[in-house]
């Protein structure tokens, strides 16, 4: 199962999994987008799921197990962001982003881990962000959610170790998807710098979704059998710099 797979990083991971021979459930709140991605993959099915809704997540996992007899891999890529400095942010805006970016990962991980344990094990991959490790003006709610995702990744990895379930996080730098492009003008206004100049300075260039997907393939496979509880950074060197 790949959540948030109707586009962006999730879609690239679903495509890479399909190319590697997996039967993929393309899950997204965007039914049409999920159906379109699944249709293009052949061996995939689409599922509509709002990851912030516990009943929908429980149903996604139970239907996947019913249809495929087991769940081997859960990728949590569904995510949203808004742009606002913390002092101007309403509690509703804070909660909206955390409900998807943190609650959604908790719910998917919880139900996936239980299903995997029941069938002997599996691999959970949470898409966090480099914003888990440092401040990032105008996306404080998003960064707090991603730091929470890294933390829950580590705890769940320990809790599930005896059940054969590995849990890891991928922390991308800036990647060229609608999540970023849709907020470009707002970011420029808050940061007071041109978007391209900003990206060029901090990481050279935008990453591409298909530069994140290969790590998700590795973490899903038995080649990563000794990897668990770790947050893998893929950021073109953005976090290598102190300036
Ligand atoms: P995107 O906007 O291209 O795709 C996000 C997908 O999530 C969309 O298909 C959307 O419909 C889906 N989604 C949103 N809310 C949902 C919900 N409640 N339930 C189910 N699906 C929902 O974004 P992206 O850049 O591909 O982001 C994917 C993940 O990668 C996110 O968790 C994001 O935070 C993370 N990430 C992105 C970047 C980046 O620079 N693009 C960097 C670091 C981490």
PDB file of C-alpha atoms and ligand atoms in Angstrom:
ATOM      1  CA  UNK A   1       0.000   0.000   0.000  1.00  0.00           C
ATOM      2  CA  UNK A   2       1.271   3.455  -0.895  1.00  0.00           C
ATOM      3  CA  UNK A   3      -0.741   6.368   0.518  1.00  0.00           C
ATOM      4  CA  UNK A   4      -0.697   9.731  -1.230  1.00  0.00           C
ATOM      5  CA  UNK A   5       0.095   7.782  -4.403  1.00  0.00           C
ATOM      6  CA  UNK A   6      -2.109   9.764  -6.794  1.00  0.00           C
ATOM      7  CA  UNK A   7       0.840  12.033  -7.569  1.00  0.00           C
ATOM      8  CA  UNK A   8       4.266  13.246  -6.558  1.00  0.00           C
ATOM      9  CA  UNK A   9       6.611  11.096  -4.488  1.00  0.00           C
ATOM     10  CA  UNK A  10       3.916   8.527  -3.673  1.00  0.00           C
ATOM     11  CA  UNK A  11       3.123   7.988  -7.360  1.00  0.00           C
ATOM     12  CA  UNK A  12       6.827   7.565  -8.160  1.00  0.00           C
ATOM     13  CA  UNK A  13       7.139   4.952  -5.393  1.00  0.00           C
ATOM     14  CA  UNK A  14       4.021   3.101  -6.596  1.00  0.00           C
ATOM     15  CA  UNK A  15       5.492   3.034 -10.117  1.00  0.00           C
ATOM     16  CA  UNK A  16       8.867   1.780  -8.866  1.00  0.00           C
ATOM     17  CA  UNK A  17       7.192  -0.963  -6.811  1.00  0.00           C
ATOM     18  CA  UNK A  18       5.082  -2.043  -9.761  1.00  0.00           C
ATOM     19  CA  UNK A  19       8.184  -2.152 -11.971  1.00  0.00           C
ATOM     20  CA  UNK A  20       9.828  -4.359  -9.312  1.00  0.00           C
ATOM     21  CA  UNK A  21       6.935  -6.834  -9.556  1.00  0.00           C
ATOM     22  CA  UNK A  22       4.815  -5.834  -6.553  1.00  0.00           C
ATOM     23  CA  UNK A  23       1.034  -5.788  -6.497  1.00  0.00           C
ATOM     24  CA  UNK A  24       0.421  -2.195  -5.422  1.00  0.00           C
ATOM     25  CA  UNK A  25      -2.583  -0.587  -3.780  1.00  0.00           C
ATOM     26  CA  UNK A  26      -2.565   3.061  -4.887  1.00  0.00           C
ATOM     27  CA  UNK A  27      -4.310   4.835  -1.995  1.00  0.00           C
ATOM     28  CA  UNK A  28      -5.256   8.512  -1.934  1.00  0.00           C
ATOM     29  CA  UNK A  29      -8.001  10.889  -0.860  1.00  0.00           C
ATOM     30  CA  UNK A  30      -8.092  11.812  -4.572  1.00  0.00           C
ATOM     31  CA  UNK A  31     -10.039   8.870  -6.048  1.00  0.00           C
ATOM     32  CA  UNK A  32      -9.657   9.931  -9.672  1.00  0.00           C
ATOM     33  CA  UNK A  33      -5.921  10.477  -9.355  1.00  0.00           C
ATOM     34  CA  UNK A  34      -5.460   7.117  -7.636  1.00  0.00           C
ATOM     35  CA  UNK A  35      -7.493   5.340 -10.329  1.00  0.00           C
ATOM     36  CA  UNK A  36      -5.451   7.014 -13.049  1.00  0.00           C
ATOM     37  CA  UNK A  37      -2.094   5.993 -11.515  1.00  0.00           C
ATOM     38  CA  UNK A  38      -3.307   2.442 -10.800  1.00  0.00           C
ATOM     39  CA  UNK A  39      -4.726   2.083 -14.296  1.00  0.00           C
ATOM     40  CA  UNK A  40      -1.395   3.007 -15.859  1.00  0.00           C
ATOM     41  CA  UNK A  41       0.466   0.438 -13.751  1.00  0.00           C
ATOM     42  CA  UNK A  42      -1.463  -2.681 -14.697  1.00  0.00           C
ATOM     43  CA  UNK A  43      -0.788  -4.802 -11.594  1.00  0.00           C
ATOM     44  CA  UNK A  44      -2.190  -2.152  -9.238  1.00  0.00           C
ATOM     45  CA  UNK A  45      -5.557  -1.370  -7.694  1.00  0.00           C
ATOM     46  CA  UNK A  46      -6.839   2.000  -6.498  1.00  0.00           C
ATOM     47  CA  UNK A  47      -8.300   2.748  -3.081  1.00  0.00           C
ATOM     48  CA  UNK A  48      -9.896   5.915  -1.759  1.00  0.00           C
ATOM     49  CA  UNK A  49      -8.682   6.749   1.731  1.00  0.00           C
ATOM     50  CA  UNK A  50      -8.386   9.849   3.876  1.00  0.00           C
ATOM     51  CA  UNK A  51      -5.464   8.905   6.124  1.00  0.00           C
ATOM     52  CA  UNK A  52      -6.668  11.231   8.901  1.00  0.00           C
ATOM     53  CA  UNK A  53      -9.849   9.151   9.283  1.00  0.00           C
ATOM     54  CA  UNK A  54      -9.304   6.065  11.452  1.00  0.00           C
ATOM     55  CA  UNK A  55     -12.239   4.082  10.057  1.00  0.00           C
ATOM     56  CA  UNK A  56     -11.024   4.645   6.473  1.00  0.00           C
ATOM     57  CA  UNK A  57      -7.471   3.577   7.333  1.00  0.00           C
ATOM     58  CA  UNK A  58      -8.717   0.455   9.126  1.00  0.00           C
ATOM     59  CA  UNK A  59     -10.818  -0.377   6.069  1.00  0.00           C
ATOM     60  CA  UNK A  60      -7.916   0.234   3.668  1.00  0.00           C
ATOM     61  CA  UNK A  61      -5.741  -2.256   5.547  1.00  0.00           C
ATOM     62  CA  UNK A  62      -8.455  -4.879   6.096  1.00  0.00           C
ATOM     63  CA  UNK A  63      -9.571  -4.760   2.449  1.00  0.00           C
ATOM     64  CA  UNK A  64      -5.965  -5.058   1.279  1.00  0.00           C
ATOM     65  CA  UNK A  65      -5.451  -8.146   3.442  1.00  0.00           C
ATOM     66  CA  UNK A  66      -8.789  -9.596   2.289  1.00  0.00           C
ATOM     67  CA  UNK A  67      -7.900  -9.046  -1.361  1.00  0.00           C
ATOM     68  CA  UNK A  68      -4.221 -10.009  -1.336  1.00  0.00           C
ATOM     69  CA  UNK A  69      -4.119 -12.308   1.731  1.00  0.00           C
ATOM     70  CA  UNK A  70      -1.377 -10.202   3.351  1.00  0.00           C
ATOM     71  CA  UNK A  71       0.204  -6.765   3.555  1.00  0.00           C
ATOM     72  CA  UNK A  72       3.981  -6.695   3.073  1.00  0.00           C
ATOM     73  CA  UNK A  73       4.764  -2.989   2.689  1.00  0.00           C
ATOM     74  CA  UNK A  74       3.089   0.232   3.826  1.00  0.00           C
ATOM     75  CA  UNK A  75       4.432   3.535   2.514  1.00  0.00           C
ATOM     76  CA  UNK A  76       2.986   6.659   4.148  1.00  0.00           C
ATOM     77  CA  UNK A  77       3.452   9.411   1.594  1.00  0.00           C
ATOM     78  CA  UNK A  78       0.139  11.291   1.965  1.00  0.00           C
ATOM     79  CA  UNK A  79       0.909  14.807   3.097  1.00  0.00           C
ATOM     80  CA  UNK A  80      -0.213  18.426   2.982  1.00  0.00           C
ATOM     81  CA  UNK A  81       1.346  21.795   3.803  1.00  0.00           C
ATOM     82  CA  UNK A  82       0.283  25.387   4.205  1.00  0.00           C
ATOM     83  CA  UNK A  83       2.524  28.435   4.527  1.00  0.00           C
ATOM     84  CA  UNK A  84       2.268  30.712   7.570  1.00  0.00           C
ATOM     85  CA  UNK A  85       4.593  31.942  10.290  1.00  0.00           C
ATOM     86  CA  UNK A  86       3.742  30.354  13.648  1.00  0.00           C
ATOM     87  CA  UNK A  87       2.598  33.590  15.301  1.00  0.00           C
ATOM     88  CA  UNK A  88       0.015  34.066  12.560  1.00  0.00           C
ATOM     89  CA  UNK A  89      -1.138  30.455  12.456  1.00  0.00           C
ATOM     90  CA  UNK A  90      -4.572  29.534  13.770  1.00  0.00           C
ATOM     91  CA  UNK A  91      -5.028  26.425  15.860  1.00  0.00           C
ATOM     92  CA  UNK A  92      -7.292  25.072  13.092  1.00  0.00           C
ATOM     93  CA  UNK A  93      -4.514  25.430  10.497  1.00  0.00           C
ATOM     94  CA  UNK A  94      -2.006  23.769  12.841  1.00  0.00           C
ATOM     95  CA  UNK A  95      -4.397  20.885  13.505  1.00  0.00           C
ATOM     96  CA  UNK A  96      -5.324  20.427   9.836  1.00  0.00           C
ATOM     97  CA  UNK A  97      -1.700  19.824   8.833  1.00  0.00           C
ATOM     98  CA  UNK A  98      -0.932  17.625  11.835  1.00  0.00           C
ATOM     99  CA  UNK A  99      -4.097  15.577  11.257  1.00  0.00           C
ATOM    100  CA  UNK A 100      -2.751  14.383   7.910  1.00  0.00           C
ATOM    101  CA  UNK A 101       1.031  14.597   8.329  1.00  0.00           C
ATOM    102  CA  UNK A 102       1.255  13.113  11.832  1.00  0.00           C
ATOM    103  CA  UNK A 103      -2.093  11.533  12.796  1.00  0.00           C
ATOM    104  CA  UNK A 104      -2.346   9.989   9.328  1.00  0.00           C
ATOM    105  CA  UNK A 105       1.053   8.314   9.657  1.00  0.00           C
ATOM    106  CA  UNK A 106       0.230   7.082  13.165  1.00  0.00           C
ATOM    107  CA  UNK A 107      -3.036   5.512  11.929  1.00  0.00           C
ATOM    108  CA  UNK A 108      -1.552   3.871   8.822  1.00  0.00           C
ATOM    109  CA  UNK A 109       1.435   2.579  10.789  1.00  0.00           C
ATOM    110  CA  UNK A 110      -0.767   1.252  13.591  1.00  0.00           C
ATOM    111  CA  UNK A 111      -3.084  -0.785  11.352  1.00  0.00           C
ATOM    112  CA  UNK A 112      -0.337  -1.868   8.958  1.00  0.00           C
ATOM    113  CA  UNK A 113       1.966  -3.042  11.761  1.00  0.00           C
ATOM    114  CA  UNK A 114      -0.806  -5.169  13.294  1.00  0.00           C
ATOM    115  CA  UNK A 115      -1.652  -6.765   9.933  1.00  0.00           C
ATOM    116  CA  UNK A 116       2.017  -7.417   9.161  1.00  0.00           C
ATOM    117  CA  UNK A 117       2.659  -8.969  12.564  1.00  0.00           C
ATOM    118  CA  UNK A 118      -0.269 -11.328  11.993  1.00  0.00           C
ATOM    119  CA  UNK A 119       1.319 -12.626   8.784  1.00  0.00           C
ATOM    120  CA  UNK A 120       4.928 -12.862   9.938  1.00  0.00           C
ATOM    121  CA  UNK A 121       6.356  -9.420   9.214  1.00  0.00           C
ATOM    122  CA  UNK A 122       6.734  -6.582   6.753  1.00  0.00           C
ATOM    123  CA  UNK A 123       8.241  -3.171   6.100  1.00  0.00           C
ATOM    124  CA  UNK A 124       6.789   0.249   6.916  1.00  0.00           C
ATOM    125  CA  UNK A 125       8.251   3.336   5.258  1.00  0.00           C
ATOM    126  CA  UNK A 126       7.207   6.780   6.456  1.00  0.00           C
ATOM    127  CA  UNK A 127       7.953   9.780   4.248  1.00  0.00           C
ATOM    128  CA  UNK A 128       9.123  12.432   6.700  1.00  0.00           C
ATOM    129  CA  UNK A 129      11.315  15.394   5.647  1.00  0.00           C
ATOM    130  CA  UNK A 130      14.604  17.121   6.425  1.00  0.00           C
ATOM    131  CA  UNK A 131      12.363  19.620   8.216  1.00  0.00           C
ATOM    132  CA  UNK A 132      12.227  17.052  11.028  1.00  0.00           C
ATOM    133  CA  UNK A 133      15.798  18.078  11.907  1.00  0.00           C
ATOM    134  CA  UNK A 134      15.771  21.859  11.774  1.00  0.00           C
ATOM    135  CA  UNK A 135      13.616  24.929  11.717  1.00  0.00           C
ATOM    136  CA  UNK A 136      12.000  26.026   8.501  1.00  0.00           C
ATOM    137  CA  UNK A 137      10.276  29.414   8.420  1.00  0.00           C
ATOM    138  CA  UNK A 138       6.548  29.385   7.531  1.00  0.00           C
ATOM    139  CA  UNK A 139       6.080  25.629   7.841  1.00  0.00           C
ATOM    140  CA  UNK A 140       6.463  25.133  11.598  1.00  0.00           C
ATOM    141  CA  UNK A 141       3.403  22.872  11.830  1.00  0.00           C
ATOM    142  CA  UNK A 142       4.720  20.708   8.990  1.00  0.00           C
ATOM    143  CA  UNK A 143       8.191  20.473  10.576  1.00  0.00           C
ATOM    144  CA  UNK A 144       6.693  19.533  13.940  1.00  0.00           C
ATOM    145  CA  UNK A 145       4.640  16.803  12.253  1.00  0.00           C
ATOM    146  CA  UNK A 146       7.710  15.442  10.449  1.00  0.00           C
ATOM    147  CA  UNK A 147       9.791  15.430  13.652  1.00  0.00           C
ATOM    148  CA  UNK A 148       6.919  13.485  15.204  1.00  0.00           C
ATOM    149  CA  UNK A 149       6.991  11.023  12.309  1.00  0.00           C
ATOM    150  CA  UNK A 150      10.715  10.357  12.836  1.00  0.00           C
ATOM    151  CA  UNK A 151      10.083   9.796  16.543  1.00  0.00           C
ATOM    152  CA  UNK A 152       7.161   7.412  16.053  1.00  0.00           C
ATOM    153  CA  UNK A 153       9.175   5.566  13.401  1.00  0.00           C
ATOM    154  CA  UNK A 154      11.843   4.784  15.996  1.00  0.00           C
ATOM    155  CA  UNK A 155       9.407   3.736  18.711  1.00  0.00           C
ATOM    156  CA  UNK A 156       7.345   1.542  16.406  1.00  0.00           C
ATOM    157  CA  UNK A 157      10.527  -0.089  15.092  1.00  0.00           C
ATOM    158  CA  UNK A 158      11.434  -1.132  18.646  1.00  0.00           C
ATOM    159  CA  UNK A 159       7.917  -2.266  19.516  1.00  0.00           C
ATOM    160  CA  UNK A 160       7.605  -4.367  16.353  1.00  0.00           C
ATOM    161  CA  UNK A 161      11.128  -5.808  16.164  1.00  0.00           C
ATOM    162  CA  UNK A 162      10.110  -9.148  17.687  1.00  0.00           C
ATOM    163  CA  UNK A 163       7.249  -9.371  15.162  1.00  0.00           C
ATOM    164  CA  UNK A 164       9.444  -9.083  12.069  1.00  0.00           C
ATOM    165  CA  UNK A 165       8.148  -5.633  11.153  1.00  0.00           C
ATOM    166  CA  UNK A 166      10.806  -3.097  10.138  1.00  0.00           C
ATOM    167  CA  UNK A 167       9.949   0.616  10.300  1.00  0.00           C
ATOM    168  CA  UNK A 168      12.023   3.344   8.640  1.00  0.00           C
ATOM    169  CA  UNK A 169      11.609   6.946   7.555  1.00  0.00           C
ATOM    170  CA  UNK A 170      12.798   8.668   4.391  1.00  0.00           C
ATOM    171  CA  UNK A 171      13.574  12.368   4.823  1.00  0.00           C
ATOM    172  CA  UNK A 172      13.688  14.113   1.449  1.00  0.00           C
ATOM    173  CA  UNK A 173      14.965  17.611   0.882  1.00  0.00           C
ATOM    174  CA  UNK A 174      13.004  19.875  -1.480  1.00  0.00           C
ATOM    175  CA  UNK A 175      11.453  17.813  -4.282  1.00  0.00           C
ATOM    176  CA  UNK A 176       9.670  19.223  -7.339  1.00  0.00           C
ATOM    177  CA  UNK A 177       6.020  18.290  -6.747  1.00  0.00           C
ATOM    178  CA  UNK A 178       2.730  20.170  -6.461  1.00  0.00           C
ATOM    179  CA  UNK A 179       3.177  20.281  -2.673  1.00  0.00           C
ATOM    180  CA  UNK A 180       6.002  22.752  -3.331  1.00  0.00           C
ATOM    181  CA  UNK A 181       4.938  24.357  -6.634  1.00  0.00           C
ATOM    182  CA  UNK A 182       1.442  25.205  -5.337  1.00  0.00           C
ATOM    183  CA  UNK A 183       2.997  27.211  -2.466  1.00  0.00           C
ATOM    184  CA  UNK A 184       5.877  28.796  -4.368  1.00  0.00           C
ATOM    185  CA  UNK A 185       4.504  32.359  -4.385  1.00  0.00           C
ATOM    186  CA  UNK A 186       3.550  32.234  -0.687  1.00  0.00           C
ATOM    187  CA  UNK A 187       7.013  30.895   0.198  1.00  0.00           C
ATOM    188  CA  UNK A 188       8.711  33.647  -1.772  1.00  0.00           C
ATOM    189  CA  UNK A 189       6.621  36.261   0.062  1.00  0.00           C
ATOM    190  CA  UNK A 190       7.452  34.868   3.502  1.00  0.00           C
ATOM    191  CA  UNK A 191      11.115  34.068   2.805  1.00  0.00           C
ATOM    192  CA  UNK A 192      11.739  37.341   0.975  1.00  0.00           C
ATOM    193  CA  UNK A 193      13.858  35.591  -1.661  1.00  0.00           C
ATOM    194  CA  UNK A 194      13.177  34.105  -5.096  1.00  0.00           C
ATOM    195  CA  UNK A 195      12.289  30.414  -4.886  1.00  0.00           C
ATOM    196  CA  UNK A 196      14.907  29.270  -7.414  1.00  0.00           C
ATOM    197  CA  UNK A 197      17.646  31.267  -5.681  1.00  0.00           C
ATOM    198  CA  UNK A 198      16.641  29.788  -2.340  1.00  0.00           C
ATOM    199  CA  UNK A 199      16.679  26.197  -3.604  1.00  0.00           C
ATOM    200  CA  UNK A 200      19.917  26.791  -5.494  1.00  0.00           C
ATOM    201  CA  UNK A 201      21.550  28.060  -2.333  1.00  0.00           C
ATOM    202  CA  UNK A 202      20.410  25.353   0.069  1.00  0.00           C
ATOM    203  CA  UNK A 203      20.590  22.222  -2.092  1.00  0.00           C
ATOM    204  CA  UNK A 204      21.736  23.099  -5.612  1.00  0.00           C
ATOM    205  CA  UNK A 205      18.512  22.062  -7.329  1.00  0.00           C
ATOM    206  CA  UNK A 206      15.129  20.503  -6.655  1.00  0.00           C
ATOM    207  CA  UNK A 207      15.098  16.748  -6.309  1.00  0.00           C
ATOM    208  CA  UNK A 208      12.784  14.635  -8.463  1.00  0.00           C
ATOM    209  CA  UNK A 209      10.267  12.085  -7.158  1.00  0.00           C
ATOM    210  CA  UNK A 210      12.099   9.298  -8.985  1.00  0.00           C
ATOM    211  CA  UNK A 211      15.246  10.184  -7.023  1.00  0.00           C
ATOM    212  CA  UNK A 212      13.405   9.276  -3.793  1.00  0.00           C
ATOM    213  CA  UNK A 213      11.678   6.102  -5.018  1.00  0.00           C
ATOM    214  CA  UNK A 214      14.789   3.829  -5.266  1.00  0.00           C
ATOM    215  CA  UNK A 215      15.389   4.135  -1.512  1.00  0.00           C
ATOM    216  CA  UNK A 216      11.766   3.127  -0.904  1.00  0.00           C
ATOM    217  CA  UNK A 217      12.362   0.045  -3.077  1.00  0.00           C
ATOM    218  CA  UNK A 218      15.465  -0.834  -1.051  1.00  0.00           C
ATOM    219  CA  UNK A 219      13.652  -0.370   2.277  1.00  0.00           C
ATOM    220  CA  UNK A 220      10.743  -2.536   1.086  1.00  0.00           C
ATOM    221  CA  UNK A 221      13.040  -5.374   0.045  1.00  0.00           C
ATOM    222  CA  UNK A 222      14.897  -7.989   2.083  1.00  0.00           C
ATOM    223  CA  UNK A 223      18.136  -6.281   1.029  1.00  0.00           C
ATOM    224  CA  UNK A 224      17.453  -3.849   3.874  1.00  0.00           C
ATOM    225  CA  UNK A 225      16.818  -6.691   6.361  1.00  0.00           C
ATOM    226  CA  UNK A 226      19.039  -5.105   9.050  1.00  0.00           C
ATOM    227  CA  UNK A 227      17.627  -1.577   8.628  1.00  0.00           C
ATOM    228  CA  UNK A 228      14.994  -0.504  11.116  1.00  0.00           C
ATOM    229  CA  UNK A 229      14.224   2.552  13.221  1.00  0.00           C
ATOM    230  CA  UNK A 230      16.319   4.800  10.990  1.00  0.00           C
ATOM    231  CA  UNK A 231      15.622   8.085   9.203  1.00  0.00           C
ATOM    232  CA  UNK A 232      17.353   8.211   5.808  1.00  0.00           C
ATOM    233  CA  UNK A 233      18.109  11.668   4.431  1.00  0.00           C
ATOM    234  CA  UNK A 234      17.955  12.197   0.638  1.00  0.00           C
ATOM    235  CA  UNK A 235      18.489  15.905   0.089  1.00  0.00           C
ATOM    236  CA  UNK A 236      21.219  16.720  -2.436  1.00  0.00           C
ATOM    237  CA  UNK A 237      23.396  17.820   0.472  1.00  0.00           C
ATOM    238  CA  UNK A 238      21.006  20.406   1.938  1.00  0.00           C
ATOM    239  CA  UNK A 239      21.576  19.276   5.530  1.00  0.00           C
ATOM    240  CA  UNK A 240      25.339  19.012   4.984  1.00  0.00           C
ATOM    241  CA  UNK A 241      25.641  22.781   5.196  1.00  0.00           C
ATOM    242  CA  UNK A 242      25.746  24.932   8.313  1.00  0.00           C
ATOM    243  CA  UNK A 243      25.075  28.158   6.395  1.00  0.00           C
TER     244      UNK A 243
HETATM  245  P1  LIG B   1       2.006  15.913  -3.523  1.00  0.00           P
HETATM  246  O1  LIG B   1       1.142  17.065  -3.165  1.00  0.00           O
HETATM  247  O2  LIG B   1       2.526  15.812  -4.911  1.00  0.00           O
HETATM  248  O3  LIG B   1       1.244  14.543  -3.192  1.00  0.00           O
HETATM  249  C1  LIG B   1       0.606  14.348  -1.965  1.00  0.00           C
HETATM  250  C2  LIG B   1      -0.521  13.357  -2.146  1.00  0.00           C
HETATM  251  O4  LIG B   1      -1.136  13.137  -0.865  1.00  0.00           O
HETATM  252  C3  LIG B   1      -1.633  13.860  -3.091  1.00  0.00           C
HETATM  253  O5  LIG B   1      -1.944  12.871  -4.052  1.00  0.00           O
HETATM  254  C4  LIG B   1      -2.807  14.119  -2.155  1.00  0.00           C
HETATM  255  O6  LIG B   1      -4.076  13.916  -2.757  1.00  0.00           O
HETATM  256  C5  LIG B   1      -2.537  13.101  -1.065  1.00  0.00           C
HETATM  257  N1  LIG B   1      -3.238  13.435   0.184  1.00  0.00           N
HETATM  258  C6  LIG B   1      -3.344  14.658   0.779  1.00  0.00           C
HETATM  259  N2  LIG B   1      -4.091  14.567   1.891  1.00  0.00           N
HETATM  260  C7  LIG B   1      -4.450  13.262   2.009  1.00  0.00           C
HETATM  261  C8  LIG B   1      -5.232  12.541   2.944  1.00  0.00           C
HETATM  262  N3  LIG B   1      -5.806  13.148   4.001  1.00  0.00           N
HETATM  263  N4  LIG B   1      -5.398  11.213   2.770  1.00  0.00           N
HETATM  264  C9  LIG B   1      -4.836  10.587   1.706  1.00  0.00           C
HETATM  265  N5  LIG B   1      -4.109  11.219   0.766  1.00  0.00           N
HETATM  266  C10 LIG B   1      -3.925  12.541   0.924  1.00  0.00           C
HETATM  267  O7  LIG B   1       3.183  15.928  -2.453  1.00  0.00           O
HETATM  268  P2  LIG B   1       4.607  15.176  -2.418  1.00  0.00           P
HETATM  269  O8  LIG B   1       5.650  16.199  -2.524  1.00  0.00           O
HETATM  270  O9  LIG B   1       4.619  13.994  -3.315  1.00  0.00           O
HETATM  271  O10 LIG B   1       4.603  14.700  -0.899  1.00  0.00           O
HETATM  272  C11 LIG B   1       4.598  13.325  -0.535  1.00  0.00           C
HETATM  273  C12 LIG B   1       5.186  13.196   0.848  1.00  0.00           C
HETATM  274  O11 LIG B   1       6.547  13.613   0.801  1.00  0.00           O
HETATM  275  C13 LIG B   1       4.503  14.088   1.887  1.00  0.00           C
HETATM  276  O12 LIG B   1       4.424  13.392   3.119  1.00  0.00           O
HETATM  277  C14 LIG B   1       5.446  15.253   1.991  1.00  0.00           C
HETATM  278  O13 LIG B   1       5.342  15.900   3.226  1.00  0.00           O
HETATM  279  C15 LIG B   1       6.768  14.562   1.810  1.00  0.00           C
HETATM  280  N6  LIG B   1       7.866  15.433   1.418  1.00  0.00           N
HETATM  281  C16 LIG B   1       7.785  16.208   0.305  1.00  0.00           C
HETATM  282  C17 LIG B   1       8.846  17.040  -0.018  1.00  0.00           C
HETATM  283  C18 LIG B   1       8.836  17.930  -1.234  1.00  0.00           C
HETATM  284  O14 LIG B   1       9.691  18.833  -1.298  1.00  0.00           O
HETATM  285  N7  LIG B   1       7.931  17.719  -2.179  1.00  0.00           N
HETATM  286  C19 LIG B   1       9.984  17.076   0.800  1.00  0.00           C
HETATM  287  C20 LIG B   1      10.025  16.283   1.927  1.00  0.00           C
HETATM  288  C21 LIG B   1       8.965  15.450   2.215  1.00  0.00           C
END
